[in-house]
Amino acid sequence: MAERLKDKVALVTGAASGFGEGIARRFAQEGARVAIADLNEGAAQKLAKELGGLAIRADISRGSDVSALVQAVRAKWGEIDILVNNAGIGHKPQALDTLSEETFDRILAINAKSVFLTAHEIVPAMKARKRGVILNIASTGGVSPRPNLTWYNASKGWMITATRAMAVELAPFGIRVNAINPVAGETPLLATFMGEDTPAIRAKFLASIPIGRFSTPEDIASAACFLCSDEASMITGVALEVDGGRCI
Ligand SMILES: NC(=O)c1ccc[n+]([C@@H]2O[C@H](COP(=O)([O-])OP(=O)(O)OC[C@H]3O[C@@H](n4cnc5c(N)ncnc54)[C@H](O)[C@@H]3O)[C@@H](O)[C@H]2O)c1
């Protein structure tokens, strides 16, 4: 296989599970050195060992953790070429007027503020080097929201607007910024969005996906690899649906 990310240093947040794990695996196959940042240190270590990567425990909603994380990657491999803001959380389906303030704050801190924190740490070096790629894992919920996931959907809408705003501001510095909008995917997070994992609820979700299946970490990894490779050198500011047609 051609190594489309040969010798690139990539930092993937939330890479110990689900989509992030899929992205880390693909990036490693494509020749990148991959830093796996996650709250779940045990799973991150296990994957890093398998991929020859670097595992770092970090809560990406905390500035001090993000700062230490970026320093650890630089100490090991030098500057970061590719940043994937993938870590995110959801909430159980519920009426928008019943979600607790604490949960709202946590969702915004992890799904939105982390994009600000990683940019603060990493963009200055990318600007100085006149290159870099940032990929944000948003959601179809950010463009075609389902009821009862309102605050999660809104956090992903924030991420899509941040992607476009970052892209236009950073383009003159040679930095590309894109997003992926996955549809409901086969990861541990899916049960949270469904509320309950039953055949009836699965069928209801699947009925809204024309291609007729959930997305997989491999689907998201394929799109991520393309957008982060030089093949996409003219692409910036897009939020690419990987959704089997759900947003049509
Ligand atoms: N699975 C879906 O249906 C779906 C659909 C659309 C978008 N997404 C988005 O894809 C991304 C990945 O989701 P997933 O389905 O793979 O979830 P997942 O729960 O399988 O994995 C998320 C990972 O992020 C880590 N994480 C959570 N909070 C963290 C924090 N504060 N600091 C560091 N790491 C943290 C978790 O430990 C976990 O390893 C999320 O942003 C999610 O919103 C998921």
XYZ file of N, CA and C and ligand atoms in Angstrom:
788
model
N 0.843 -1.208 0.000
C 0.000 0.000 0.000
C 0.881 1.262 0.000
N 0.498 2.238 -0.833
C 1.238 3.511 -0.829
C 1.053 4.167 0.526
N 2.100 4.754 1.065
C 1.992 5.380 2.385
C 1.679 6.854 2.201
N 0.390 7.165 2.248
C -0.048 8.531 1.927
C 0.275 9.529 3.031
N 0.612 9.035 4.238
C 0.934 9.951 5.349
C 2.350 9.676 5.848
N 3.207 9.232 4.953
C 4.562 8.826 5.338
C 5.279 9.919 6.145
N 5.763 9.509 7.315
C 6.568 10.372 8.202
C 5.829 11.567 8.788
N 4.516 11.624 8.611
C 3.748 12.718 9.228
C 3.570 12.404 10.717
N 3.572 13.461 11.521
C 3.271 13.301 12.950
C 1.803 13.691 13.136
N 1.018 12.740 13.609
C -0.419 12.971 13.745
C -0.840 12.821 15.203
N -1.651 13.756 15.659
C -2.238 13.656 17.002
C -3.739 13.438 16.833
N -4.228 12.338 17.396
C -5.653 12.025 17.300
C -6.218 11.976 18.716
N -7.191 12.844 18.997
C -7.792 12.827 20.340
C -8.923 11.789 20.382
N -9.122 11.227 21.555
C -10.163 10.199 21.701
C -9.857 8.979 20.839
N -8.576 8.675 20.704
C -8.178 7.628 19.752
C -8.160 6.227 20.356
N -8.603 6.087 21.600
C -8.562 4.756 22.222
C -9.804 3.929 21.896
N -10.765 4.509 21.179
C -12.031 3.801 20.920
C -12.659 4.299 19.627
N -13.544 3.521 19.064
C -14.454 3.950 18.008
C -13.783 4.584 16.792
N -14.318 5.703 16.348
C -13.808 6.372 15.146
C -12.340 6.751 15.305
N -11.980 7.282 16.485
C -10.598 7.720 16.697
C -9.635 6.554 16.562
N -10.024 5.405 17.087
C -9.168 4.214 16.962
C -9.026 3.836 15.485
N -10.138 3.886 14.762
C -10.091 3.572 13.327
C -9.160 4.520 12.590
N -9.239 5.804 12.934
C -8.379 6.807 12.286
C -6.909 6.537 12.637
N -6.633 6.262 13.908
C -5.244 5.998 14.332
C -4.677 4.779 13.594
N -5.480 3.743 13.479
C -5.014 2.531 12.784
C -4.685 2.834 11.326
N -5.612 3.543 10.645
C -5.391 3.844 9.223
C -4.181 4.743 9.043
N -4.058 5.757 9.904
C -2.925 6.684 9.771
C -1.602 5.922 9.937
N -1.570 5.005 10.896
C -0.341 4.219 11.106
C -0.046 3.356 9.879
N -1.090 2.749 9.315
C -0.894 1.935 8.092
C -0.351 2.785 6.952
N -0.726 4.052 6.949
C -0.325 4.960 5.866
C 0.996 5.665 6.182
N 1.693 5.195 7.209
C 3.062 5.662 7.443
C 3.222 6.786 8.454
N 2.103 7.208 9.099
C 2.210 8.303 10.076
C 2.689 7.774 11.429
N 3.297 8.688 12.203
C 3.573 8.414 13.617
C 2.389 8.977 14.383
N 1.712 8.127 15.148
C 0.416 8.538 15.687
C 0.441 8.639 17.205
N 0.072 9.827 17.698
C -0.108 10.030 19.137
C -1.575 9.820 19.469
N -1.799 8.949 20.446
C -3.147 8.537 20.827
C -3.465 9.199 22.162
N -4.294 10.239 22.102
C -4.617 10.974 23.331
C -6.007 10.559 23.790
N -6.110 10.183 25.051
C -7.425 9.739 25.523
C -7.470 9.777 27.050
N -8.674 9.872 27.571
C -8.887 9.737 29.018
C -8.635 8.313 29.456
N -8.924 7.376 28.560
C -8.787 5.954 28.875
C -7.347 5.516 28.589
N -6.514 5.617 29.626
C -5.086 5.399 29.440
C -4.757 3.950 29.074
N -5.461 3.015 29.709
C -5.181 1.591 29.463
C -5.408 1.241 27.996
N -6.553 1.660 27.457
C -6.871 1.346 26.054
C -5.921 2.082 25.121
N -5.550 3.318 25.488
C -4.620 4.087 24.648
C -3.255 3.388 24.595
N -2.783 2.910 25.741
C -1.479 2.213 25.806
C -1.496 0.956 24.945
N -2.597 0.216 25.049
C -2.697 -1.051 24.314
C -2.607 -0.785 22.801
N -3.351 0.227 22.339
C -3.346 0.540 20.905
C -1.978 1.074 20.469
N -1.387 1.934 21.312
C -0.088 2.515 20.966
C 0.962 1.412 20.818
N 0.876 0.413 21.676
C 1.837 -0.696 21.609
C 1.681 -1.436 20.273
N 0.439 -1.661 19.919
C 0.164 -2.372 18.666
C 0.634 -1.581 17.434
N 0.429 -0.270 17.473
C 0.716 0.556 16.290
C 2.112 1.181 16.309
N 2.847 0.965 17.398
C 4.135 1.651 17.522
C 3.941 3.148 17.708
N 2.841 3.507 18.337
C 2.519 4.928 18.537
C 2.862 5.390 19.936
N 2.333 6.543 20.270
C 2.577 7.140 21.585
C 1.227 7.345 22.264
N 1.073 6.814 23.477
C -0.181 6.987 24.216
C -0.001 8.080 25.253
N -0.977 8.971 25.319
C -0.906 10.028 26.329
C -2.279 10.169 26.970
N -2.286 10.101 28.306
C -3.545 10.341 28.993
C -3.784 11.846 29.057
N -4.956 12.275 28.574
C -5.272 13.707 28.636
C -6.779 13.895 28.629
N -7.215 14.891 29.389
C -8.607 15.343 29.285
C -8.566 16.569 28.383
N -9.043 16.423 27.173
C -8.838 17.485 26.176
C -9.731 18.711 26.417
N -10.543 18.652 27.446
C -11.321 19.849 27.796
C -10.559 20.741 28.775
N -9.343 20.320 29.188
C -8.553 21.085 30.162
C -7.296 21.635 29.498
N -7.122 22.942 29.606
C -5.974 23.587 28.965
C -4.644 23.003 29.389
N -4.486 22.725 30.701
C -3.190 22.217 31.170
C -2.900 20.824 30.598
N -3.932 20.015 30.469
C -3.741 18.670 29.884
C -3.358 18.774 28.411
N -4.018 19.675 27.692
C -3.736 19.818 26.255
C -2.310 20.321 26.057
N -1.906 21.246 26.903
C -0.559 21.769 26.816
C 0.479 20.656 27.055
N 0.262 19.868 28.090
C 1.191 18.769 28.397
C 1.191 17.724 27.281
N 0.016 17.486 26.738
C -0.122 16.513 25.648
C 0.716 16.923 24.438
N 0.577 18.173 24.040
C 1.297 18.660 22.865
C 2.806 18.654 23.128
N 3.199 19.029 24.327
C 4.635 18.985 24.665
C 5.190 17.570 24.590
N 4.383 16.606 25.033
C 4.843 15.203 25.008
C 5.045 14.730 23.571
N 4.143 15.117 22.675
C 4.276 14.697 21.273
C 5.522 15.351 20.658
N 5.692 16.652 20.937
C 6.857 17.366 20.381
C 8.164 16.766 20.886
N 8.179 16.418 22.173
C 9.409 15.857 22.753
C 9.770 14.541 22.072
N 8.760 13.788 21.682
C 9.016 12.469 21.075
C 9.366 12.580 19.592
N 8.562 13.381 18.851
C 8.692 13.362 17.384
C 8.884 14.733 16.729
N 8.856 15.811 17.493
C 8.911 17.141 16.868
C 7.512 17.665 16.564
N 7.437 18.603 15.612
C 6.166 19.297 15.380
C 5.057 18.391 14.830
N 3.841 18.812 15.133
C 2.653 18.047 14.720
C 2.229 18.508 13.315
N 2.084 17.544 12.402
C 1.650 17.864 11.037
C 0.130 17.790 10.913
N -0.465 16.836 11.647
C -1.904 16.576 11.495
C -2.545 16.499 12.878
N -3.578 17.296 13.069
C -4.344 17.248 14.319
C -5.761 16.778 13.996
N -6.208 15.742 14.689
C -7.595 15.299 14.522
C -8.322 15.490 15.846
N -9.240 16.455 15.855
C -10.081 16.688 17.040
C -11.269 15.736 16.950
N -11.074 14.551 17.531
C -12.096 13.504 17.414
C -12.849 13.248 18.717
N -12.184 13.403 19.861
C -12.834 13.054 21.135
C -14.131 13.838 21.279
N -15.167 13.159 21.708
C -16.447 13.835 21.898
C -17.353 12.962 22.743
N -18.333 13.595 23.316
C -19.324 12.848 24.095
C -20.729 13.249 23.638
N -21.675 12.368 23.949
C -23.073 12.654 23.646
C -23.886 12.687 24.929
N -25.174 12.612 24.761
C -26.051 12.453 25.927
C -27.234 11.594 25.523
N -27.902 11.031 26.498
C -29.080 10.197 26.224
C -30.145 11.089 25.585
N -30.942 10.548 24.680
C -32.006 11.361 24.098
C -32.929 11.885 25.195
N -33.143 13.160 25.213
C -34.047 13.758 26.190
C -34.492 15.137 25.754
N -35.634 15.567 26.283
C -36.164 16.878 25.926
C -35.144 17.945 26.265
N -35.055 18.961 25.409
C -34.001 19.973 25.560
C -34.105 20.745 26.867
N -35.277 20.757 27.451
C -35.430 21.500 28.707
C -35.207 20.630 29.936
N -34.681 19.408 29.721
C -34.437 18.544 30.886
C -32.956 18.212 31.093
N -32.095 18.550 30.130
C -30.668 18.228 30.291
C -30.076 19.093 31.401
N -29.256 18.488 32.251
C -28.698 19.259 33.368
C -27.646 20.251 32.877
N -27.480 21.315 33.644
C -26.475 22.332 33.304
C -25.076 21.713 33.315
N -24.855 20.809 34.272
C -23.538 20.163 34.379
C -23.219 19.367 33.103
N -24.214 18.624 32.598
C -23.980 17.832 31.380
C -23.771 18.755 30.188
N -24.571 19.814 30.104
C -24.395 20.790 29.015
C -22.962 21.332 29.009
N -22.490 21.741 30.190
C -21.140 22.314 30.280
C -20.075 21.304 29.847
N -20.270 20.053 30.233
C -19.288 19.006 29.895
C -19.281 18.767 28.374
N -20.457 18.734 27.780
C -20.544 18.518 26.323
C -19.830 19.654 25.584
N -20.119 20.863 25.972
C -19.487 21.999 25.279
C -17.977 22.034 25.528
N -17.558 21.658 26.734
C -16.114 21.676 27.035
C -15.372 20.640 26.193
N -15.969 19.467 26.031
C -15.270 18.403 25.284
C -15.467 18.556 23.776
N -16.677 18.874 23.333
C -16.954 18.903 21.891
C -16.557 20.226 21.234
N -16.532 21.311 21.995
C -16.247 22.617 21.384
C -14.960 23.249 21.943
N -14.883 23.411 23.258
C -13.723 24.126 23.814
C -12.403 23.426 23.471
N -12.430 22.111 23.347
C -11.201 21.370 23.027
C -10.616 21.814 21.685
N -11.486 22.219 20.754
C -11.008 22.672 19.437
C -10.236 23.985 19.603
N -10.733 24.831 20.484
C -10.049 26.084 20.814
C -8.710 25.782 21.513
N -8.729 24.882 22.472
C -7.513 24.595 23.244
C -6.407 23.988 22.376
N -6.778 23.027 21.532
C -5.742 22.414 20.687
C -5.221 23.439 19.677
N -6.114 24.300 19.165
C -5.668 25.333 18.215
C -4.660 26.262 18.884
N -4.949 26.655 20.118
C -4.046 27.540 20.847
C -2.651 26.951 20.958
N -2.577 25.653 21.195
C -1.278 24.999 21.406
C -0.549 24.693 20.112
N -1.313 24.384 19.052
C -0.685 23.798 17.860
C -0.593 24.764 16.684
N -1.584 25.664 16.542
C -1.603 26.552 15.364
C -0.366 27.464 15.267
N 0.157 28.019 16.370
C 1.324 28.893 16.207
C 2.493 28.206 15.493
N 2.754 26.956 15.830
C 3.864 26.241 15.164
C 3.509 25.933 13.718
N 2.239 25.603 13.458
C 1.833 25.352 12.061
C 2.003 26.623 11.231
N 1.627 27.770 11.814
C 1.779 29.048 11.099
C 3.249 29.297 10.793
N 4.107 29.059 11.773
C 5.539 29.312 11.588
C 6.107 28.424 10.482
N 5.591 27.183 10.404
C 6.113 26.248 9.390
C 5.395 26.390 8.050
N 4.307 27.187 8.053
C 3.494 27.403 6.845
C 2.876 26.111 6.336
N 2.548 25.199 7.245
C 1.829 23.999 6.822
C 1.183 23.315 8.014
N 0.201 22.494 7.714
C -0.492 21.747 8.757
C -1.907 21.429 8.309
N -2.442 20.379 8.913
C -3.809 19.961 8.585
C -4.556 19.709 9.888
N -5.767 20.248 9.946
C -6.621 20.017 11.118
C -7.920 19.396 10.625
N -8.354 18.359 11.324
C -9.611 17.690 10.966
C -10.482 17.591 12.217
N -11.711 18.078 12.104
C -12.644 18.032 13.226
C -13.722 16.983 12.963
N -13.949 16.108 13.927
C -15.005 15.106 13.733
C -16.290 15.677 14.332
N -17.145 16.155 13.440
C -18.411 16.771 13.863
C -19.508 15.708 13.787
N -20.605 15.995 13.109
C -21.707 15.011 13.040
C -22.771 15.479 12.063
N -23.489 14.527 11.478
C -24.676 14.893 10.692
C -25.670 15.664 11.569
N -25.611 15.416 12.881
C -26.488 16.148 13.814
C -26.264 17.650 13.770
N -25.088 18.067 13.298
C -24.788 19.496 13.200
C -25.462 20.164 12.014
N -25.904 19.352 11.027
C -26.592 19.939 9.868
C -28.029 19.446 9.728
N -28.326 18.257 10.230
C -29.676 17.697 10.114
C -30.059 17.079 11.469
N -30.342 17.947 12.440
C -30.506 17.451 13.813
C -31.734 16.576 14.037
N -31.549 15.512 14.840
C -32.685 14.701 15.289
C -33.198 15.311 16.590
N -34.502 15.209 16.851
C -35.011 15.729 18.122
C -34.414 14.983 19.324
N -34.393 15.648 20.439
C -33.960 15.081 21.724
C -32.446 14.909 21.886
N -31.693 15.421 20.891
C -30.228 15.469 21.056
C -29.760 16.906 20.827
N -30.609 17.849 21.193
C -30.415 19.250 20.808
C -29.078 19.832 21.200
N -28.639 19.638 22.409
C -27.406 20.318 22.848
C -26.178 19.645 22.274
N -26.250 18.334 22.062
C -25.183 17.632 21.334
C -25.134 18.153 19.896
N -26.303 18.216 19.227
C -26.352 18.692 17.846
C -25.760 20.097 17.740
N -26.138 20.950 18.698
C -25.663 22.339 18.662
C -24.146 22.397 18.835
N -23.591 21.513 19.659
C -22.125 21.504 19.838
C -21.439 21.130 18.519
N -22.071 20.261 17.731
C -21.477 19.852 16.454
C -21.670 20.936 15.395
N -22.782 21.683 15.495
C -22.951 22.843 14.616
C -21.858 23.868 14.884
N -21.540 24.052 16.148
C -20.435 24.955 16.546
C -19.140 24.487 15.873
N -18.913 23.185 15.912
C -17.664 22.637 15.354
C -17.585 22.872 13.842
N -18.727 22.769 13.167
C -18.735 22.959 11.709
C -18.448 24.428 11.392
N -19.050 25.349 12.134
C -18.769 26.770 11.902
C -17.317 27.087 12.265
N -16.819 26.506 13.344
C -15.411 26.711 13.710
C -14.498 26.226 12.579
N -14.842 25.094 11.982
C -14.035 24.540 10.879
C -13.942 25.541 9.735
N -15.090 26.084 9.336
C -15.123 27.007 8.198
C -14.375 28.311 8.525
N -14.592 28.800 9.744
C -13.935 30.049 10.153
C -12.424 29.851 10.265
N -12.011 28.731 10.848
C -10.570 28.440 10.949
C -9.963 28.291 9.556
N -10.699 27.629 8.658
C -10.174 27.369 7.310
C -9.884 28.674 6.585
N -10.833 29.614 6.653
C -10.638 30.844 5.888
C -9.535 31.698 6.515
N -9.420 31.652 7.839
C -8.375 32.455 8.490
C -6.988 31.838 8.309
N -6.917 30.517 8.282
C -5.605 29.853 8.264
C -5.104 29.499 6.865
N -5.965 29.612 5.864
C -5.541 29.269 4.492
C -4.289 30.043 4.056
N -4.196 31.353 4.336
C -2.983 32.076 3.906
C -1.701 31.556 4.564
N -1.841 30.789 5.635
C -0.663 30.221 6.308
C -0.371 28.791 5.829
N -1.106 28.340 4.820
C -0.865 26.987 4.309
C -1.454 25.897 5.183
N -2.386 26.282 6.040
C -2.995 25.306 6.951
C -4.424 25.012 6.468
N -4.730 23.734 6.288
C -6.082 23.338 5.869
C -6.868 22.838 7.074
N -8.159 23.183 7.088
C -9.025 22.756 8.198
C -10.327 22.211 7.608
N -10.625 20.963 7.895
C -11.853 20.341 7.396
C -12.566 19.606 8.525
N -13.785 19.182 8.222
C -14.545 18.384 9.190
C -15.124 17.166 8.474
N -15.466 16.181 9.276
C -16.254 15.041 8.779
C -17.538 15.014 9.597
N -18.650 14.782 8.906
C -19.930 14.612 9.599
C -20.347 13.153 9.475
N -20.005 12.337 10.470
C -20.426 10.936 10.384
C -21.904 10.800 10.729
N -22.543 9.816 10.099
C -23.875 9.421 10.549
C -23.690 8.429 11.704
N -24.768 8.093 12.403
C -24.694 7.138 13.521
C -23.758 5.982 13.169
N -22.832 5.696 14.060
C -21.786 4.722 13.737
C -21.692 3.591 14.751
N -21.138 2.482 14.270
C -20.964 1.301 15.126
C -19.785 1.513 16.070
N -20.020 2.269 17.150
C -18.993 2.509 18.166
C -19.697 2.435 19.527
N -18.910 2.418 20.617
C -19.552 2.377 21.943
C -20.497 3.565 22.199
N -20.302 4.683 21.463
C -21.147 5.868 21.697
C -22.569 5.694 21.162
N -22.742 4.771 20.241
C -24.047 4.633 19.572
C -25.180 4.376 20.568
N -24.905 3.533 21.563
C -25.954 3.195 22.543
C -26.442 4.439 23.276
N -25.533 5.386 23.509
C -25.930 6.633 24.184
C -26.958 7.379 23.336
N -26.669 7.516 22.043
C -27.581 8.258 21.171
C -28.927 7.556 21.027
N -28.906 6.214 21.020
C -30.160 5.471 20.818
C -30.979 5.419 22.103
N -30.312 5.703 23.238
C -31.024 5.591 24.513
C -30.967 4.158 24.990
N -31.431 3.247 24.143
C -31.424 1.822 24.427
C -31.036 1.124 23.143
N -30.224 0.073 23.230
C -29.833 -0.640 22.016
C -30.761 -1.836 21.812
N -31.889 -1.586 21.152
C -32.830 -2.677 20.869
C -32.993 -2.792 19.349
N -33.434 -3.960 18.834
C -33.632 -4.100 17.384
C -34.598 -3.040 16.849
N -35.638 -2.677 17.618
C -36.611 -1.686 17.135
C -35.965 -0.307 16.984
N -35.150 0.080 17.965
C -34.527 1.406 17.879
C -33.468 1.418 16.776
N -32.735 0.330 16.647
C -31.756 0.237 15.546
C -32.461 0.390 14.195
N -33.599 -0.286 14.061
C -34.337 -0.230 12.786
C -34.800 1.196 12.511
N -35.214 1.903 13.561
C -35.666 3.282 13.387
C -34.518 4.173 12.879
N -33.347 4.007 13.487
C -32.188 4.805 13.047
C -31.813 4.437 11.601
N -31.789 3.120 11.332
C -31.358 2.678 9.998
C -32.307 3.155 8.908
N -33.590 3.304 9.263
C -34.585 3.732 8.265
C -34.263 5.123 7.722
N -33.491 5.913 8.463
C -33.169 7.276 7.989
C -31.832 7.327 7.237
N -31.216 6.161 7.011
C -29.915 6.131 6.304
C -30.122 5.383 4.980
N -30.220 6.115 3.845
C -30.550 5.466 2.578
C -29.675 4.256 2.236
N -28.387 4.312 2.573
C -27.530 3.162 2.227
C -27.836 1.949 3.113
N -28.543 2.171 4.214
C -29.088 1.047 4.974
C -28.164 0.401 5.985
N -27.105 1.098 6.364
C -26.271 0.574 7.457
C -25.681 1.733 8.244
N -25.189 1.400 9.454
C -24.490 2.416 10.256
C -23.101 2.643 9.644
N -22.513 3.796 9.973
C -21.130 4.019 9.537
C -20.201 3.192 10.428
N -18.977 3.000 9.953
C -17.989 2.222 10.715
C -16.726 3.063 10.911
N -15.881 2.676 11.867
C -14.606 3.381 12.022
C -13.780 3.364 10.730
N -13.922 2.305 9.926
C -13.165 2.238 8.664
C -13.676 3.284 7.670
N -15.012 3.486 7.638
C -15.577 4.517 6.740
C -15.004 5.892 7.103
N -14.996 6.183 8.392
C -14.541 7.506 8.834
C -13.030 7.636 8.616
N -12.315 6.539 8.847
C -10.857 6.560 8.659
C -10.490 6.812 7.199
N -11.250 6.238 6.270
C -10.959 6.438 4.839
C -11.090 7.909 4.477
N -12.182 8.537 4.925
C -12.399 9.961 4.626
C -11.331 10.805 5.323
N -11.001 10.434 6.551
C -10.007 11.200 7.324
C -8.644 11.136 6.641
N -8.278 9.960 6.178
C -6.971 9.794 5.541
C -6.903 10.646 4.285
N -7.955 10.623 3.483
C -7.978 11.450 2.266
C -7.838 12.932 2.629
N -8.685 13.403 3.542
C -8.685 14.843 3.851
C -7.358 15.304 4.471
N -6.669 14.404 5.167
C -5.410 14.786 5.819
C -4.191 14.548 4.927
N -4.414 13.935 3.766
C -3.274 13.664 2.871
C -3.115 14.795 1.858
N -1.992 14.767 1.138
C -1.747 15.799 0.113
C -2.707 15.665 -1.063
N -3.390 14.518 -1.180
C -4.395 14.371 -2.243
C -5.487 15.423 -2.117
N -5.683 15.928 -0.888
C -6.744 16.913 -0.634
C -6.165 18.317 -0.488
N -5.040 18.570 -1.137
C -4.338 19.843 -0.891
C -5.137 21.076 -1.319
N -6.174 20.898 -2.142
C -6.994 22.053 -2.557
C -8.313 22.094 -1.767
N -8.449 21.228 -0.777
C -9.730 21.136 -0.058
C -9.571 21.709 1.349
N -10.304 22.759 1.623
C -10.334 23.301 2.983
C -11.706 23.890 3.279
N -12.118 23.795 4.535
C -13.401 24.372 4.956
C -14.611 23.512 4.656
N -14.384 22.252 4.251
C -15.550 21.404 3.993
C -15.926 20.639 5.262
N -17.211 20.318 5.353
C -17.693 19.397 6.382
C -18.299 18.243 5.597
N -17.499 17.212 5.434
C -17.853 16.099 4.528
C -18.776 15.104 5.222
N -19.982 14.953 4.693
C -20.874 13.935 5.249
C -20.386 12.539 4.862
N -20.253 11.690 5.855
C -19.980 10.272 5.606
C -21.184 9.592 6.237
N -22.268 9.574 5.465
C -23.572 9.348 6.095
C -24.529 8.475 5.310
N -24.021 7.799 4.269
C -24.907 6.919 3.505
C -26.146 7.625 2.973
N -26.041 8.930 2.787
C -27.156 9.676 2.199
C -28.144 10.276 3.183
N -27.869 10.157 4.478
C -28.868 10.629 5.450
C -29.219 12.118 5.320
N -28.245 12.958 4.928
C -28.506 14.413 4.898
C -29.112 14.904 3.586
N -29.390 13.997 2.669
C -29.985 14.439 1.390
C -31.405 14.951 1.666
N -20.726 7.031 16.958
C -21.569 7.844 16.390
O -22.722 7.495 16.139
C -21.138 9.227 16.002
C -21.856 9.909 15.007
C -21.443 11.190 14.652
C -20.339 11.760 15.238
N -19.654 11.076 16.203
C -18.504 11.739 16.806
O -17.352 10.959 16.573
C -16.400 11.186 17.606
C -15.897 9.869 18.151
O -17.005 9.170 18.677
P -17.054 7.593 18.868
O -18.399 7.181 18.422
O -15.852 6.963 18.307
O -17.041 7.523 20.468
P -16.341 6.537 21.519
O -17.061 6.774 22.783
O -16.234 5.163 20.950
O -14.857 7.127 21.613
C -14.609 8.394 22.123
C -13.265 8.378 22.814
O -13.033 9.708 23.313
C -12.501 9.616 24.616
N -12.805 10.829 25.365
C -14.013 11.259 25.826
N -13.881 12.402 26.501
C -12.560 12.720 26.481
C -11.802 13.785 27.010
N -12.381 14.733 27.723
N -10.473 13.804 26.801
C -9.865 12.813 26.080
N -10.547 11.770 25.554
C -11.875 11.723 25.752
C -13.156 8.378 25.218
O -12.417 7.870 26.313
C -13.193 7.434 24.015
O -12.022 6.647 23.955
C -17.109 12.049 18.663
O -16.740 13.396 18.502
C -18.574 11.866 18.314
O -19.361 12.959 18.698
C -20.024 9.837 16.594
